[in-house]
Short mmCIF file of C-alpha atoms and ligand atoms in Angstrom, two decimals:
data_model
loop_
_atom_site.label_atom_id
_atom_site.label_comp_id
_atom_site.label_asym_id
_atom_site.label_seq_id
_atom_site.Cartn_x
_atom_site.Cartn_y
_atom_site.Cartn_z
CA MET M 21 -8.15 31.50 -13.02
CA THR M 22 -10.89 30.13 -10.49
CA GLU M 23 -12.10 27.56 -12.66
CA LEU M 24 -9.44 26.00 -12.90
CA THR M 25 -8.09 26.07 -8.91
CA GLY M 26 -11.17 25.27 -7.79
CA GLY M 27 -12.57 28.60 -6.83
CA SER M 28 -9.00 30.16 -5.07
CA ALA M 29 -8.65 33.03 -4.98
CA LEU M 30 -4.26 32.91 -3.91
CA PRO M 31 -2.02 34.10 -7.20
CA GLN M 32 -1.25 30.94 -8.67
CA GLU M 33 2.71 31.54 -8.89
CA ARG M 34 6.28 30.29 -6.89
CA ARG M 35 7.63 33.73 -5.52
CA VAL M 36 10.16 32.97 -3.03
CA VAL M 37 11.10 36.62 -1.39
CA THR M 38 13.31 35.03 1.38
CA ALA M 39 15.66 31.59 2.05
CA ILE M 40 13.66 29.24 2.38
CA PRO M 41 12.76 28.76 5.24
CA GLY M 42 12.29 32.61 6.14
CA PRO M 43 12.94 33.96 9.21
CA LYS M 44 9.16 33.81 10.18
CA SER M 45 9.12 30.68 10.07
CA LEU M 46 12.10 29.52 11.66
CA GLU M 47 11.13 32.42 14.43
CA LEU M 48 8.30 29.68 14.58
CA GLN M 49 10.12 27.27 14.14
CA ALA M 50 12.40 27.56 17.83
CA ARG M 51 8.75 27.96 19.36
CA ARG M 52 7.54 25.08 17.52
CA THR M 53 10.09 22.88 18.81
CA ALA M 54 9.82 23.98 22.57
CA THR M 55 6.59 22.78 23.11
CA VAL M 56 5.83 19.97 19.54
CA ALA M 57 6.97 16.95 20.43
CA GLY M 58 9.95 15.58 18.81
CA GLY M 59 8.03 11.70 17.30
CA VAL M 60 5.79 14.83 15.57
CA GLY M 61 7.51 15.95 12.27
CA SER M 62 7.40 18.14 9.63
CA VAL M 63 8.62 18.52 5.04
CA LEU M 64 9.27 21.61 5.56
CA PRO M 65 9.39 24.13 8.64
CA VAL M 66 7.44 26.39 5.81
CA PHE M 67 3.98 27.91 8.31
CA THR M 68 1.26 28.25 5.92
CA THR M 69 -1.27 31.00 5.99
CA ARG M 70 -3.01 30.42 2.51
CA ALA M 71 -3.43 27.73 0.37
CA GLY M 72 -4.78 26.83 -3.02
CA GLY M 73 -5.07 25.81 -5.86
CA GLY M 74 -1.37 24.59 -6.57
CA VAL M 75 0.14 26.99 -4.40
CA ILE M 76 0.96 27.22 -0.55
CA GLU M 77 1.84 30.57 0.39
CA ASP M 78 3.98 30.88 3.78
CA VAL M 79 4.60 33.32 6.82
CA ASP M 80 7.36 35.24 5.67
CA GLY M 81 5.43 36.00 2.03
CA ASN M 82 6.78 32.76 0.00
CA SER M 83 4.38 31.03 -2.28
CA LEU M 84 5.31 27.24 -2.77
CA ILE M 85 4.22 25.34 -5.95
CA ASP M 86 2.26 22.64 -4.48
CA PHE M 87 3.08 18.46 -5.70
CA GLY M 88 2.06 17.37 -2.03
CA SER M 89 -0.99 18.17 -1.59
CA GLY M 90 -0.86 17.31 2.79
CA ILE M 91 -0.30 14.28 0.98
CA ALA M 92 -2.87 13.29 -1.57
CA VAL M 93 -5.14 14.67 0.39
CA THR M 94 -6.33 18.55 -0.71
CA SER M 95 -7.03 17.24 -4.14
CA VAL M 96 -9.79 19.39 -4.95
CA GLY M 97 -7.12 22.42 -3.54
CA ALA M 98 -7.05 23.43 0.01
CA SER M 99 -9.76 25.80 -0.02
CA ALA M 100 -11.70 24.83 -3.44
CA GLU M 101 -14.94 26.99 -3.45
CA ALA M 102 -17.96 23.88 -3.51
CA VAL M 103 -15.78 22.82 0.08
CA VAL M 104 -15.53 26.10 2.01
CA ARG M 105 -19.27 26.90 0.85
CA ARG M 106 -20.76 23.23 1.91
CA ALA M 107 -18.32 22.61 5.72
CA SER M 108 -18.89 27.09 6.43
CA ALA M 109 -22.89 26.70 6.22
CA GLN M 110 -23.27 23.39 7.81
CA LEU M 111 -20.96 25.34 10.68
CA ALA M 112 -22.59 27.58 10.97
CA ASN M 113 -26.16 25.47 11.50
CA PHE M 114 -23.96 22.88 14.45
CA THR M 115 -21.06 21.56 14.61
CA HIS M 116 -21.62 17.85 16.10
CA THR M 117 -24.76 15.65 17.58
CA CYS M 118 -21.99 12.88 17.49
CA PHE M 119 -24.22 9.92 14.40
CA MET M 120 -24.45 8.02 17.30
CA VAL M 121 -26.81 10.35 19.69
CA THR M 122 -29.37 11.87 16.50
CA PRO M 123 -28.57 11.80 13.22
CA TYR M 124 -27.92 14.03 10.83
CA GLU M 125 -28.41 14.22 6.85
CA GLY M 126 -25.67 14.52 5.82
CA TYR M 127 -24.06 11.00 6.80
CA VAL M 128 -26.03 9.58 4.52
CA GLU M 129 -25.74 11.26 1.50
CA VAL M 130 -22.02 10.39 1.69
CA CYS M 131 -22.69 7.07 2.10
CA GLU M 132 -25.07 7.18 -0.70
CA GLN M 133 -22.21 8.87 -2.89
CA LEU M 134 -19.58 6.81 -1.96
CA ALA M 135 -22.02 3.71 -2.86
CA GLU M 136 -22.75 5.54 -6.85
CA LEU M 137 -19.13 6.43 -7.48
CA THR M 138 -17.32 2.42 -5.54
CA PRO M 139 -16.93 0.20 -7.86
CA GLY M 140 -19.19 -2.67 -8.57
CA ASP M 141 -23.58 -2.78 -8.50
CA HIS M 142 -24.31 -4.64 -6.06
CA ALA M 143 -25.74 -2.93 -2.40
CA LYS M 144 -22.94 -1.43 -0.91
CA LYS M 145 -23.35 0.73 2.84
CA SER M 146 -20.57 2.60 5.26
CA ALA M 147 -19.59 3.66 8.16
CA LEU M 148 -17.91 6.60 8.04
CA PHE M 149 -15.01 7.38 10.42
CA ASN M 150 -11.82 10.37 11.48
CA SER M 151 -8.74 8.98 9.72
CA GLY M 152 -7.59 6.13 7.45
CA ALA M 153 -6.06 4.38 10.66
CA GLU M 154 -8.77 4.18 11.85
CA ALA M 155 -10.84 2.57 8.69
CA VAL M 156 -8.55 0.03 8.08
CA GLU M 157 -9.05 -1.22 12.27
CA ASN M 158 -13.38 -0.57 10.93
CA ALA M 159 -12.32 -2.49 8.00
CA VAL M 160 -10.59 -5.79 9.90
CA LYS M 161 -13.29 -6.06 12.20
CA ILE M 162 -15.53 -5.59 9.73
CA ALA M 163 -14.47 -8.62 8.00
CA ARG M 164 -13.18 -10.66 11.52
CA SER M 165 -17.22 -10.66 12.20
CA TYR M 166 -18.37 -11.26 8.66
CA THR M 167 -15.50 -14.70 8.78
CA LYS M 168 -15.97 -15.51 12.21
CA ARG M 169 -12.32 -15.92 10.97
CA GLN M 170 -9.30 -14.08 12.99
CA ALA M 171 -5.68 -13.73 10.24
CA VAL M 172 -5.68 -10.66 7.90
CA VAL M 173 -2.81 -10.80 5.28
CA VAL M 174 -1.06 -7.50 3.73
CA PHE M 175 1.87 -6.82 1.63
CA ASP M 176 5.77 -6.57 1.77
CA HIS M 177 5.71 -2.27 0.94
CA GLY M 178 2.08 -1.89 2.56
CA TYR M 179 1.02 1.45 4.23
CA HIS M 180 -1.90 1.31 6.12
CA GLY M 181 -1.41 3.55 9.04
CA ARG M 182 0.41 4.36 12.93
CA THR M 183 -2.06 3.31 15.41
CA ASN M 184 -1.50 -0.25 17.47
CA LEU M 185 -3.38 -2.47 14.39
CA THR M 186 -2.02 -0.73 11.34
CA MET M 187 1.24 -0.90 12.60
CA ALA M 188 1.52 -4.30 12.13
CA LEU M 189 -0.16 -3.56 9.26
CA THR M 190 1.98 -1.95 7.54
CA ALA M 191 6.12 -3.10 7.12
CA LYS M 192 8.37 -0.12 7.06
CA ASN M 193 9.82 -0.06 10.64
CA MET M 194 11.92 3.25 10.15
CA PRO M 195 10.06 5.23 11.52
CA TYR M 196 6.34 3.78 11.64
CA LYS M 197 7.39 1.63 14.07
CA HIS M 198 10.46 1.42 15.29
CA GLY M 199 10.75 0.72 19.68
CA PHE M 200 6.13 0.97 19.86
CA GLY M 201 5.88 -2.52 19.86
CA PRO M 202 4.40 -5.65 20.93
CA PHE M 203 1.61 -5.67 17.85
CA ALA M 204 -0.79 -6.73 17.10
CA PRO M 205 -1.57 -10.36 16.15
CA GLU M 206 -2.69 -13.06 13.75
CA VAL M 207 -0.71 -10.19 10.81
CA TYR M 208 0.60 -12.00 7.42
CA ARG M 209 3.39 -10.81 5.17
CA VAL M 210 3.50 -11.69 1.37
CA PRO M 211 5.91 -10.84 -1.78
CA VAL M 212 3.82 -7.80 -3.74
CA ALA M 213 4.53 -7.66 -7.62
CA TYR M 214 6.95 -4.89 -6.43
CA GLY M 215 8.03 -4.64 -11.18
CA TYR M 216 11.42 -2.90 -10.71
CA ARG M 217 12.88 -4.80 -8.09
CA TRP M 218 11.10 -8.95 -9.22
CA PRO M 219 14.51 -10.99 -9.70
CA THR M 220 12.95 -12.34 -13.26
CA GLY M 221 12.13 -9.24 -13.85
CA ALA M 222 9.20 -6.88 -14.90
CA GLU M 223 7.00 -8.75 -17.14
CA ASN M 224 6.66 -11.89 -15.54
CA CYS M 225 6.08 -10.21 -12.46
CA GLY M 226 2.62 -10.56 -11.79
CA PRO M 227 1.86 -13.95 -12.12
CA GLU M 228 5.36 -15.41 -9.63
CA ALA M 229 4.58 -12.88 -7.35
CA ALA M 230 0.38 -13.82 -6.96
CA ALA M 231 1.82 -17.02 -6.29
CA GLN M 232 4.31 -17.45 -3.71
CA ALA M 233 2.26 -14.91 -2.47
CA ILE M 234 -0.97 -17.40 -2.71
CA ASP M 235 1.74 -20.60 -1.03
CA GLN M 236 2.24 -18.50 1.85
CA ILE M 237 -1.04 -17.88 2.99
CA THR M 238 -1.71 -21.21 1.84
CA LYS M 239 0.70 -23.12 3.48
CA GLN M 240 1.90 -20.30 6.74
CA VAL M 241 -1.52 -19.13 7.56
CA GLY M 242 -4.78 -21.19 5.94
CA ALA M 243 -7.00 -20.13 3.74
CA GLU M 244 -9.02 -21.13 5.46
CA ASN M 245 -8.10 -19.11 7.94
CA VAL M 246 -7.78 -15.91 6.87
CA ALA M 247 -10.36 -13.25 7.95
CA ALA M 248 -9.02 -10.64 5.13
CA ILE M 249 -6.89 -9.65 2.55
CA ILE M 250 -5.82 -6.38 2.53
CA ILE M 251 -3.47 -3.99 0.00
CA GLU M 252 -3.12 -0.34 -1.81
CA PRO M 253 -3.50 -0.73 -5.28
CA VAL M 254 -1.44 1.34 -5.82
CA LEU M 255 1.25 1.19 -2.63
CA GLY M 256 1.70 4.36 -1.08
CA GLU M 257 4.62 5.27 2.00
CA GLY M 258 5.96 2.63 -0.02
CA GLY M 259 7.22 3.73 -2.95
CA PHE M 260 3.99 4.90 -6.12
CA ILE M 261 4.31 0.63 -6.30
CA GLU M 262 1.91 -0.15 -9.07
CA PRO M 263 1.51 -4.10 -8.57
CA ALA M 264 2.39 -5.96 -11.69
CA LYS M 265 -0.49 -6.24 -14.14
CA GLY M 266 -2.10 -9.18 -13.18
CA PHE M 267 -0.77 -9.23 -9.82
CA LEU M 268 -4.56 -7.64 -8.53
CA PRO M 269 -7.25 -9.84 -10.11
CA ARG M 270 -5.51 -13.21 -9.27
CA ILE M 271 -5.09 -12.68 -5.32
CA ALA M 272 -8.45 -10.72 -5.55
CA GLU M 273 -9.46 -14.56 -7.61
CA PHE M 274 -7.41 -16.39 -4.59
CA ALA M 275 -9.91 -14.42 -1.84
CA LYS M 276 -13.39 -15.14 -3.80
CA ASP M 277 -12.50 -18.64 -4.23
CA ASN M 278 -11.72 -19.38 -0.37
CA GLY M 279 -14.71 -16.54 0.97
CA ILE M 280 -11.71 -14.41 2.34
CA VAL M 281 -12.79 -10.91 2.54
CA PHE M 282 -10.93 -8.44 -0.17
CA VAL M 283 -10.41 -5.21 1.01
CA ALA M 284 -8.45 -1.79 -1.08
CA ASP M 285 -6.30 0.31 1.13
CA GLU M 286 -7.96 3.17 -1.33
CA ILE M 287 -7.07 6.10 1.37
CA GLN M 288 -4.32 7.43 -0.35
CA SER M 289 -4.76 5.94 -3.75
CA GLY M 290 -9.02 6.65 -4.69
CA PHE M 291 -10.96 9.60 -5.13
CA CYS M 292 -9.18 10.84 -8.68
CA ARG M 293 -5.92 10.82 -7.35
CA THR M 294 -4.98 8.50 -10.71
CA GLY M 295 -6.84 9.73 -12.62
CA GLN M 296 -10.29 6.72 -12.17
CA TRP M 297 -11.77 7.45 -8.98
CA PHE M 298 -10.26 4.28 -7.40
CA ALA M 299 -6.84 2.67 -8.47
CA CYS M 300 -8.46 -0.69 -8.69
CA GLU M 301 -11.25 0.13 -11.70
CA ASP M 302 -7.83 -0.69 -13.86
CA GLU M 303 -7.80 -3.79 -14.05
CA GLY M 304 -11.58 -4.22 -12.90
CA VAL M 305 -11.20 -5.38 -9.92
CA VAL M 306 -13.56 -4.98 -7.31
CA PRO M 307 -13.01 -5.80 -3.66
CA ASP M 308 -15.66 -6.69 -1.36
CA LEU M 309 -14.67 -3.70 1.23
CA ILE M 310 -12.56 -0.44 0.04
CA THR M 311 -11.31 2.08 2.94
CA THR M 312 -10.58 5.48 1.58
CA ALA M 313 -10.03 9.61 3.77
CA LYS M 314 -7.76 11.00 2.06
CA GLY M 315 -8.82 13.35 -1.00
CA ILE M 316 -12.10 12.43 0.52
CA ALA M 317 -13.38 15.44 2.18
CA GLY M 318 -10.82 18.70 0.38
CA GLY M 319 -9.00 18.27 3.57
CA MET M 320 -11.41 18.26 6.75
CA PRO M 321 -11.09 14.95 8.52
CA LEU M 322 -12.84 12.02 6.86
CA ALA M 323 -12.24 8.04 6.17
CA ALA M 324 -15.07 5.27 5.37
CA VAL M 325 -15.60 1.72 4.58
CA THR M 326 -17.57 0.73 2.19
CA GLY M 327 -18.79 -2.96 0.94
CA ARG M 328 -21.11 -5.08 0.50
CA ALA M 329 -24.34 -5.08 2.52
CA GLU M 330 -24.03 -8.81 3.83
CA ILE M 331 -20.68 -8.03 5.30
CA MET M 332 -20.53 -4.95 6.04
CA ASP M 333 -23.64 -5.34 7.90
CA SER M 334 -22.11 -8.50 9.45
CA ALA M 335 -21.62 -7.21 13.44
CA HIS M 336 -24.06 -6.67 15.63
CA ALA M 337 -25.90 -3.08 16.05
CA GLY M 338 -23.56 -0.83 18.27
CA GLY M 339 -19.98 -2.44 17.18
CA LEU M 340 -18.87 -0.10 14.76
CA GLY M 341 -19.01 3.67 15.65
CA GLY M 342 -16.65 5.91 17.61
CA THR M 343 -17.87 10.13 19.17
CA TYR M 344 -16.79 11.36 16.22
CA GLY M 345 -17.07 9.98 13.33
CA GLY M 346 -18.44 11.32 10.83
CA ASN M 347 -19.30 13.97 11.43
CA PRO M 348 -21.15 16.86 9.67
CA VAL M 349 -18.79 19.92 8.49
CA ALA M 350 -16.72 16.82 7.47
CA CYS M 351 -19.27 15.22 5.18
CA ALA M 352 -20.29 18.55 4.26
CA ALA M 353 -17.10 19.03 2.68
CA ALA M 354 -16.24 15.95 1.38
CA LEU M 355 -19.86 16.62 -0.73
CA GLY M 356 -18.45 19.54 -1.63
CA ALA M 357 -14.92 18.04 -2.77
CA ILE M 358 -17.72 15.42 -4.78
CA GLU M 359 -18.92 18.01 -6.73
CA THR M 360 -15.31 19.13 -6.76
CA MET M 361 -14.67 16.50 -8.53
CA ARG M 362 -17.06 15.63 -10.64
CA GLU M 363 -17.44 19.18 -11.99
CA LEU M 364 -14.10 20.24 -12.92
CA ASP M 365 -14.13 16.24 -14.64
CA LEU M 366 -10.99 15.96 -12.19
CA ASN M 367 -9.84 11.79 -13.49
CA ALA M 368 -9.07 14.04 -16.94
CA LYS M 369 -7.55 16.56 -15.27
CA ALA M 370 -5.29 14.00 -13.45
CA LYS M 371 -5.12 11.33 -16.41
CA ARG M 372 -3.63 14.94 -17.99
CA ILE M 373 -0.95 15.26 -15.62
CA GLU M 374 0.09 12.33 -16.07
CA GLU M 375 0.69 13.02 -19.71
CA VAL M 376 2.72 15.97 -18.72
CA MET M 377 4.81 14.42 -16.20
CA LYS M 378 5.76 11.79 -17.64
CA GLY M 379 6.52 13.23 -20.19
CA ARG M 380 8.92 16.00 -18.41
CA LEU M 381 10.79 12.57 -16.47
CA THR M 382 11.06 10.25 -19.71
CA ALA M 383 13.40 12.83 -20.86
CA MET M 384 14.89 13.50 -17.89
CA GLN M 385 15.68 9.57 -17.70
CA GLU M 386 17.92 9.22 -20.47
CA LYS M 387 20.06 12.76 -19.53
CA PHE M 388 20.35 11.69 -15.93
CA PRO M 389 20.72 8.01 -14.60
CA VAL M 390 20.63 8.63 -11.73
CA ILE M 391 16.61 8.24 -12.28
CA GLY M 392 16.03 4.18 -12.60
CA ASP M 393 12.40 3.71 -12.65
CA ILE M 394 9.96 6.22 -13.54
CA ARG M 395 5.40 4.68 -12.32
CA GLY M 396 2.43 5.75 -10.55
CA ARG M 397 -0.65 6.65 -12.95
CA GLY M 398 -2.55 10.47 -12.77
CA ALA M 399 -0.86 12.57 -10.53
CA MET M 400 0.58 9.64 -8.51
CA ILE M 401 3.77 9.46 -9.69
CA ALA M 402 7.23 8.62 -8.68
CA ILE M 403 10.62 8.18 -9.98
CA GLU M 404 12.82 5.62 -8.05
CA LEU M 405 16.47 6.60 -7.67
CA VAL M 406 19.38 4.45 -8.19
CA LYS M 407 23.13 4.50 -8.05
CA ASP M 408 23.57 2.53 -10.69
CA PRO M 409 20.86 1.39 -12.99
CA GLU M 410 22.35 -2.01 -13.55
CA THR M 411 23.01 -2.77 -9.41
CA LYS M 412 19.83 -1.12 -9.19
CA ALA M 413 21.01 0.11 -5.35
CA PRO M 414 18.69 2.40 -3.56
CA ALA M 415 20.03 5.88 -3.60
CA PRO M 416 17.86 7.88 -1.03
CA GLU M 417 20.93 10.50 -0.31
CA ALA M 418 19.58 11.63 -3.77
CA ALA M 419 16.65 11.51 -3.17
CA GLY M 420 17.16 14.13 0.08
CA ALA M 421 19.41 16.22 -1.17
CA LEU M 422 17.06 17.09 -4.65
CA ALA M 423 13.85 17.57 -1.63
CA LYS M 424 16.20 19.86 -0.54
CA ALA M 425 17.97 21.61 -3.73
CA CYS M 426 13.14 21.91 -4.66
CA HIS M 427 11.91 23.56 -1.44
CA ALA M 428 15.32 26.35 -1.60
CA GLU M 429 13.96 26.77 -5.11
CA GLY M 430 9.93 26.87 -4.36
CA LEU M 431 8.63 23.52 -5.04
CA LEU M 432 7.20 21.52 -1.99
CA VAL M 433 8.19 17.40 -3.07
CA LEU M 434 7.64 14.43 -0.94
CA THR M 435 10.52 11.44 -0.46
CA CYS M 436 9.00 8.20 0.47
CA GLY M 437 9.55 4.40 -0.59
CA THR M 438 11.29 1.49 1.67
CA TYR M 439 14.34 2.24 0.49
CA GLY M 440 13.91 6.42 1.39
CA ASN M 441 15.14 6.70 -2.48
CA VAL M 442 11.64 7.30 -3.88
CA LEU M 443 10.53 10.93 -5.29
CA ARG M 444 6.73 11.04 -5.52
CA PHE M 445 4.48 13.44 -6.60
CA LEU M 446 1.36 14.79 -5.74
CA PRO M 447 -0.07 18.28 -6.62
CA PRO M 448 -2.93 18.79 -5.86
CA LEU M 449 -5.67 17.64 -9.34
CA VAL M 450 -6.82 21.07 -10.46
CA ILE M 451 -2.82 23.07 -10.46
CA GLY M 452 -2.22 24.81 -13.79
CA GLU M 453 0.04 23.63 -15.98
CA ASP M 454 1.78 26.57 -16.18
CA LEU M 455 3.22 25.74 -12.46
CA LEU M 456 3.02 21.91 -13.30
CA ASN M 457 5.62 22.39 -15.41
CA GLU M 458 7.31 25.14 -13.83
CA GLY M 459 8.43 22.79 -11.36
CA LEU M 460 8.65 19.69 -13.18
CA ASP M 461 11.37 23.11 -14.59
CA ILE M 462 12.95 23.50 -11.07
CA ILE M 463 13.13 19.51 -11.41
CA GLU M 464 15.69 19.31 -13.69
CA ALA M 465 18.01 21.90 -12.87
CA ALA M 466 17.60 20.33 -9.60
CA PHE M 467 19.29 17.39 -11.13
CA ALA M 468 21.20 18.81 -13.31
CA ARG M 469 23.29 20.12 -10.18
CA LEU M 470 23.37 16.80 -8.89
C1 PLP R 25 -1.92 7.64 5.09
C2 PLP R 25 -2.77 6.20 4.82
C3 PLP R 25 -3.81 5.67 5.29
C4 PLP R 25 -3.46 6.33 7.63
O1 PLP R 25 -4.43 7.60 6.69
P1 PLP R 25 -4.38 8.30 8.13
O2 PLP R 25 -5.08 9.27 8.32
O3 PLP R 25 -3.28 9.08 8.64
O4 PLP R 25 -4.66 7.40 9.50
C5 PLP R 25 -3.59 4.29 5.73
N1 PLP R 25 -3.76 3.93 4.50
C6 PLP R 25 -2.56 4.11 3.92
C7 PLP R 25 -2.77 3.59 2.08
C8 PLP R 25 -2.50 5.42 3.06
O5 PLP R 25 -1.45 6.02 2.81
#
């Protein structure tokens, strides 16, 4: 058990002993409402006491099965042994010096690991930051500095963060952008290969969508004006859309032919989540720059931009950084998380989760026509719900109702998608197979009752 759950001491079981949320959570929720800004939401207002392996324990003594990993963060579990050990040791030595004032080895070691693990055998360098949005912003700074160009191309359904520049890069208005403009200029959005909704069908989608995207870039922006093309190799918040085959390699080739920096935003899809270290490996795409965060440090805030040394070095000395970027405790946690990923072979675990989930979900789809599409890779799996499999009209109410039903039974699931009609499953990669199946039983029962 200890090994399977990455060292979590928590009993790996679902336990529902009160209504969810229970009375103590409701009390805390009242205090929260009085003092926490209303714009900061929570999927499920159940207040956490401990979490680890595949479960989250709350103040009322409930133990929930975790199919969210704090949005694809705690892939190694929320209290993985190596993360706790290394971060605790670092915490006792020093919490901070600021790498820009006096450096420390942990930062360098994380950059060495990133150079080794990311695709491509070219010379690589990295810079570390605190959040995914900050990494994406810095990728844009670096690409502009290298190319001496300004335009940035992003895609329909893309998500890249909530800071001003990354709001501009993000596709969806509500809730991410609404009322928060004006947004940064020189950002252009083009079509992505969304196979399930492509008018001429999924088979034609990859090459057709790539041709449309490239046509728009050349006609509306001018390839020679583009500093960077930024894409998530599997789109996260936009609905776990895997760009149809051929799309990513074609866009990467176009970028290369035109001196454009190709940036893979692997903040959600990276670090074993899809059954590979990085999702872009699936079609052999080697990005110029890659942004990482979420799964990198077992729950501690850390983010990185990694890429070709000559691009990374193009920013002038002192041009990149930040007070906390690459915090020593977060770096120690990252080294513990990466150690856990290697030792427990979490890529293999993610592939096994895919096998179990897709098997069960495919059987459900035969019974429940509301399940329009099953997609994703590894432990990044989603189902898109529709009112009718022919028209594919989105069914966000069904997704909301299903999530609610799962929560009441002690299974934490998340929704996503441009139309709000996608249920996404992001269990910690260390979840036990019994819990995984119990979670899927709950989903199946919820569909039966819908
Ligand atoms: C979550 C996410 C971000 C933003 O990361 P934060 O740490 O929330 O700033 C950027 N890109 C992708 C693909 C993400 O999933």
